[in-house]
GROMACS .gro file of C-alpha atoms in nm:
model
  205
    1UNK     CA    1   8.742   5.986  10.341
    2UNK     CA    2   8.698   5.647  10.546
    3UNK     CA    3   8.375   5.504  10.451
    4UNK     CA    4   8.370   5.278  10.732
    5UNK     CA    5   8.097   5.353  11.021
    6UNK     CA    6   8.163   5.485  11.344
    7UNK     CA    7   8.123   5.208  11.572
    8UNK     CA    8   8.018   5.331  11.940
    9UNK     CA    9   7.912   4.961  12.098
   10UNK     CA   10   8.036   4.674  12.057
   11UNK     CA   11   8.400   4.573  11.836
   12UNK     CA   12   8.577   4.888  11.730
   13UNK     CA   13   8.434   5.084  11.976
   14UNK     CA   14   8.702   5.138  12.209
   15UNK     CA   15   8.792   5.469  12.129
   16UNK     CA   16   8.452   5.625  12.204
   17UNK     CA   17   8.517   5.482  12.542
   18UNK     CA   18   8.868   5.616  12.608
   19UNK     CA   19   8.774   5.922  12.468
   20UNK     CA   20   8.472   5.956  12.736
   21UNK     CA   21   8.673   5.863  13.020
   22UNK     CA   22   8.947   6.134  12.872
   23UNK     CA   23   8.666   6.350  12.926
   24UNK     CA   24   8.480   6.263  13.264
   25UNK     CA   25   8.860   6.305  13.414
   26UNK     CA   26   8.931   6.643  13.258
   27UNK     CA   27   8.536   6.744  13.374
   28UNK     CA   28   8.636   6.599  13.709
   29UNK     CA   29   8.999   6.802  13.754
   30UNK     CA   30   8.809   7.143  13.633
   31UNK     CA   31   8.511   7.112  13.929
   32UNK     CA   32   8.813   7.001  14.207
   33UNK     CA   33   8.997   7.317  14.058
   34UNK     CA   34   8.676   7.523  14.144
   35UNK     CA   35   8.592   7.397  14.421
   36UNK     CA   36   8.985   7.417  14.571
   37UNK     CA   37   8.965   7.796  14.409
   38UNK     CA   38   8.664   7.847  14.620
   39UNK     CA   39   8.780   7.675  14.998
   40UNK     CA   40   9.086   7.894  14.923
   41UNK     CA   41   8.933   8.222  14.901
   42UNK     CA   42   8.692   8.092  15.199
   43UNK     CA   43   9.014   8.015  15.388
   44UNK     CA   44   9.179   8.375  15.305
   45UNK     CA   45   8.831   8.579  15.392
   46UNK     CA   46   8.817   8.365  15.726
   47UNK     CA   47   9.189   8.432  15.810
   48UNK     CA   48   9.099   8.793  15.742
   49UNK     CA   49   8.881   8.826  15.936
   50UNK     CA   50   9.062   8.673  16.183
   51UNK     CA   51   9.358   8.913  16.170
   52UNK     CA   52   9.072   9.173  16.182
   53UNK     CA   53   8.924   9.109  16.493
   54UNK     CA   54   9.263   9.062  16.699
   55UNK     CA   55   9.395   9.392  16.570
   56UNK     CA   56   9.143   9.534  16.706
   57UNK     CA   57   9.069   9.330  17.010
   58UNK     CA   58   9.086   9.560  17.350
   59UNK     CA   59   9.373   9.425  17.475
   60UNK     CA   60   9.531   9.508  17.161
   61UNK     CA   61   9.341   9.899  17.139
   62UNK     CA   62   9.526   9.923  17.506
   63UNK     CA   63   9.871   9.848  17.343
   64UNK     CA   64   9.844  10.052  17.072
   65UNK     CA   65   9.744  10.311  17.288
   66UNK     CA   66  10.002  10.293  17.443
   67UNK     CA   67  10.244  10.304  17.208
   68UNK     CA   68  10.133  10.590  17.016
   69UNK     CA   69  10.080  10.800  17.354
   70UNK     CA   70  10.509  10.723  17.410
   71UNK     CA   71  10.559  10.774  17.001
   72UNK     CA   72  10.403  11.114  17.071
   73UNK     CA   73  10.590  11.229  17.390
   74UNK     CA   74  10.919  11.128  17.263
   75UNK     CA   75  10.931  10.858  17.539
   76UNK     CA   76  11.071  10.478  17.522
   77UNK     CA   77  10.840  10.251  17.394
   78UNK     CA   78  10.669  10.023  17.658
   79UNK     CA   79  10.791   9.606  17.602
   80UNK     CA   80  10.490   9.466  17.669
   81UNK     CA   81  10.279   9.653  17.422
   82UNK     CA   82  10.591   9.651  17.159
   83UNK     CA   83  10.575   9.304  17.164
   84UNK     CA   84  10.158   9.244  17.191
   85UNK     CA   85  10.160   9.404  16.850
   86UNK     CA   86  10.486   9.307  16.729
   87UNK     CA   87  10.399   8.950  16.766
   88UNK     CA   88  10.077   9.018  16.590
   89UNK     CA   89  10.281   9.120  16.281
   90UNK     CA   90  10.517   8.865  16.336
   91UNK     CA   91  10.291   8.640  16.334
   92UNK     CA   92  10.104   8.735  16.014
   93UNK     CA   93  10.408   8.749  15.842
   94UNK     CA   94  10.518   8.400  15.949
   95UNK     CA   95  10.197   8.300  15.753
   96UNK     CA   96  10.233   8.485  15.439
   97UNK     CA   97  10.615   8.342  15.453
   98UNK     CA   98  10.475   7.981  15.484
   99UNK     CA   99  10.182   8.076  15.215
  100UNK     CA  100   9.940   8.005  15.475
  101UNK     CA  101   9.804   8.325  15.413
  102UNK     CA  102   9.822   8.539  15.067
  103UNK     CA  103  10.029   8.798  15.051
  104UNK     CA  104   9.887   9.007  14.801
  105UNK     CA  105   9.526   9.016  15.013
  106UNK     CA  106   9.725   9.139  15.336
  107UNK     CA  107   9.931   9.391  15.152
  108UNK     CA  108   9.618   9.483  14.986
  109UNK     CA  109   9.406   9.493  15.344
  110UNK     CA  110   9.656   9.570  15.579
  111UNK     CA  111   9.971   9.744  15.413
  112UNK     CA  112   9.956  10.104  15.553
  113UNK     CA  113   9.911   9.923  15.901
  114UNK     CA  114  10.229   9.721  15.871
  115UNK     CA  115  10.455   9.992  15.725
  116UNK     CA  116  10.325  10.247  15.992
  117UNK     CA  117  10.353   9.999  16.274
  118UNK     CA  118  10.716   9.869  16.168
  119UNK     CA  119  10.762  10.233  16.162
  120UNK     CA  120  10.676  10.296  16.516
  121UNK     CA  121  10.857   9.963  16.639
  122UNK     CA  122  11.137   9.934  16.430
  123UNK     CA  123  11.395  10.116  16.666
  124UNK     CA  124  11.286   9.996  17.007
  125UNK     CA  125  11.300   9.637  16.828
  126UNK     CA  126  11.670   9.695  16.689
  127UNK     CA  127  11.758   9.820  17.077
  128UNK     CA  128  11.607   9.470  17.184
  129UNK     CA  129  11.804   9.267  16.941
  130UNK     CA  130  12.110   9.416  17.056
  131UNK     CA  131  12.037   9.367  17.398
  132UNK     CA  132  11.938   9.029  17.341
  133UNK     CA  133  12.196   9.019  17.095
  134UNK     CA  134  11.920   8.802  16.860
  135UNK     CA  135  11.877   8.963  16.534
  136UNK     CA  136  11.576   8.733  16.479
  137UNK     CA  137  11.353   8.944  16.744
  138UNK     CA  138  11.015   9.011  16.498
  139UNK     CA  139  11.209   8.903  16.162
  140UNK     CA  140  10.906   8.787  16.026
  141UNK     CA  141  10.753   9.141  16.077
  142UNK     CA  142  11.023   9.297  15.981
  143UNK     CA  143  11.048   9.116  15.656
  144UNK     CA  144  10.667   9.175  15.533
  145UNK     CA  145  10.715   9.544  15.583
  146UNK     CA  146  10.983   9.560  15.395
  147UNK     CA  147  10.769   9.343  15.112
  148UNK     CA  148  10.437   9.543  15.127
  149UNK     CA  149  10.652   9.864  15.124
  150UNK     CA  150  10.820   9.716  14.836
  151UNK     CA  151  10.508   9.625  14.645
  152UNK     CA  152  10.335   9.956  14.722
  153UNK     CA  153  10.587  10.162  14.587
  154UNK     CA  154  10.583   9.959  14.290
  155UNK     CA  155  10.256   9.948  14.264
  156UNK     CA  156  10.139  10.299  14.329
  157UNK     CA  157   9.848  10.100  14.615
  158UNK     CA  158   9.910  10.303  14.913
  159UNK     CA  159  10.145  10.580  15.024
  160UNK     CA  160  10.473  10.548  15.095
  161UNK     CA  161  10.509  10.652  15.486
  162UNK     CA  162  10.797  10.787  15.680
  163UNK     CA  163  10.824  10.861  16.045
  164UNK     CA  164  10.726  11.179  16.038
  165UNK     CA  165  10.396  11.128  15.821
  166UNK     CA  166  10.361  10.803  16.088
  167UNK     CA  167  10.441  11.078  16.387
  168UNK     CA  168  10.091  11.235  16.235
  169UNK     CA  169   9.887  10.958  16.230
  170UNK     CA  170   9.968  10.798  16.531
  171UNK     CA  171   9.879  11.142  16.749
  172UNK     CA  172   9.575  11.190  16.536
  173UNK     CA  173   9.432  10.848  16.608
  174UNK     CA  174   9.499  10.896  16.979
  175UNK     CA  175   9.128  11.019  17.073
  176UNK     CA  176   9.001  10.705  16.834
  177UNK     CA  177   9.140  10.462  17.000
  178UNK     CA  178   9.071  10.646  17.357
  179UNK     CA  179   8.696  10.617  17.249
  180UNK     CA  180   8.678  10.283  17.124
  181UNK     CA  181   8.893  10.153  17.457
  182UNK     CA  182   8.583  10.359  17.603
  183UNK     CA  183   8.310  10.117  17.391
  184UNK     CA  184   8.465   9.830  17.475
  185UNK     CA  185   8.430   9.891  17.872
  186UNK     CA  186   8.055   9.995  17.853
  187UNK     CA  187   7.966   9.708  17.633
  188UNK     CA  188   8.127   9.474  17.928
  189UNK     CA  189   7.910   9.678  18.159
  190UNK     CA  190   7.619   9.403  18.299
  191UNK     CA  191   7.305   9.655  18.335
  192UNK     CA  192   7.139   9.624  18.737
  193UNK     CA  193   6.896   9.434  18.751
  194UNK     CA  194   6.607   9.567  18.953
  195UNK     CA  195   6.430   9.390  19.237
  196UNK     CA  196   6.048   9.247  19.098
  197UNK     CA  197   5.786   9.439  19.250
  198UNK     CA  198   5.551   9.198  19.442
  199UNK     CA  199   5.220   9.220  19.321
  200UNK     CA  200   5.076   9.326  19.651
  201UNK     CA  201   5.307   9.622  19.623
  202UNK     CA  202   5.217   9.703  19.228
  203UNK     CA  203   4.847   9.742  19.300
  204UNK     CA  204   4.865   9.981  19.555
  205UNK     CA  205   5.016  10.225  19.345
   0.00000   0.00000   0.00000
């Protein structure tokens, strides 16, 4: 055992110095670590949220409306609302590709609602790619079905759908969707206002 005495000023001290700064740095990385950990679960409830709120956006409660009501009848699926909610998917999917957006919170949040939409869209969309003879029409869509089906059947999350079990849901959620279209007029509705009484008029009665 060194009987020598540990210097922390002066000569011989430099190690107690390099040793601190080791530390301050490795304090310093753990608190940006945190704090990155906590903008990016910010970022992921805000984008969320987001998705959230366009999904179910009236313009987007018209489309799938609309869809489900042709899914039901047997009849073609109409292009503008195929691709109002394909793009939607397309979109998210583009983000989860690019990492932009996790991919284990949207399978989590929204992986019934991609495999039953893909579902519902996937033929009409394979008619448009031939016609347009672009087999990238909603890829991106495409693709994170195909990944959120993949992970839920691994993972035992959600159910496995097919188009039959989608058939079901999509003519069950019909009068939903009929009454929340319904909500969303009213609550554009601007009560009348009524015409002030003068205060002539008030006292008399």
């Amino acid at each position: 055992m060194s009987a020598e005495p540990i210097v922390f000023w002066g000569p011989g001290s430099e190690w107690f110095w390099t040793m601190l700064q080791f530390v301050v740095v490795a304090v310093t990385l753990v608190g940006i670590s945190y704090q990155f950990r906590l903008q990016r679960a910010a970022n992921a409830f805000e984008h969320l949220n987001r998705m959230g709120e366009q999904l179910d956006s009236e313009q987007m409660l018209r489309a799938r409306l609309e869809v489900a009501r042709a899914l039901v009848a047997g009849a073609e699926t109409p292009q503008g609302a195929l691709f109002l909610i394909g793009n939607y998917w397309d979109s998210i999917g583009s983000l989860v590709r690019e990492r932009h957006v996790d991919e284990r919170l949207v399978s989590e949040t929204l992986g019934g609602a991609v495999t039953i939409w893909w579902i519902a869209l996937s033929e009409a969309t394979g008619r448009i790619r031939k016609e347009r003879m672009d087999p990238t029409v909603l890829a991106n869509f495409e693709w994170l079905a195909k990944r959120v089906s993949g992970d839920d059947a691994k993972s035992g999350a959600a159910p496995v759908y097919d188009k039959t079990a989608a058939l079901r849901i999509f003519e069950a959620g019909i009068p939903s969707l009929v009454d929340r279209i319904r909500m969303a007029e009213e609550s554009r509705m601007v009560p009348e206002r009524r015409a002030p009484r003068s205060r002539r008029a008030a006292s008399v009665e």
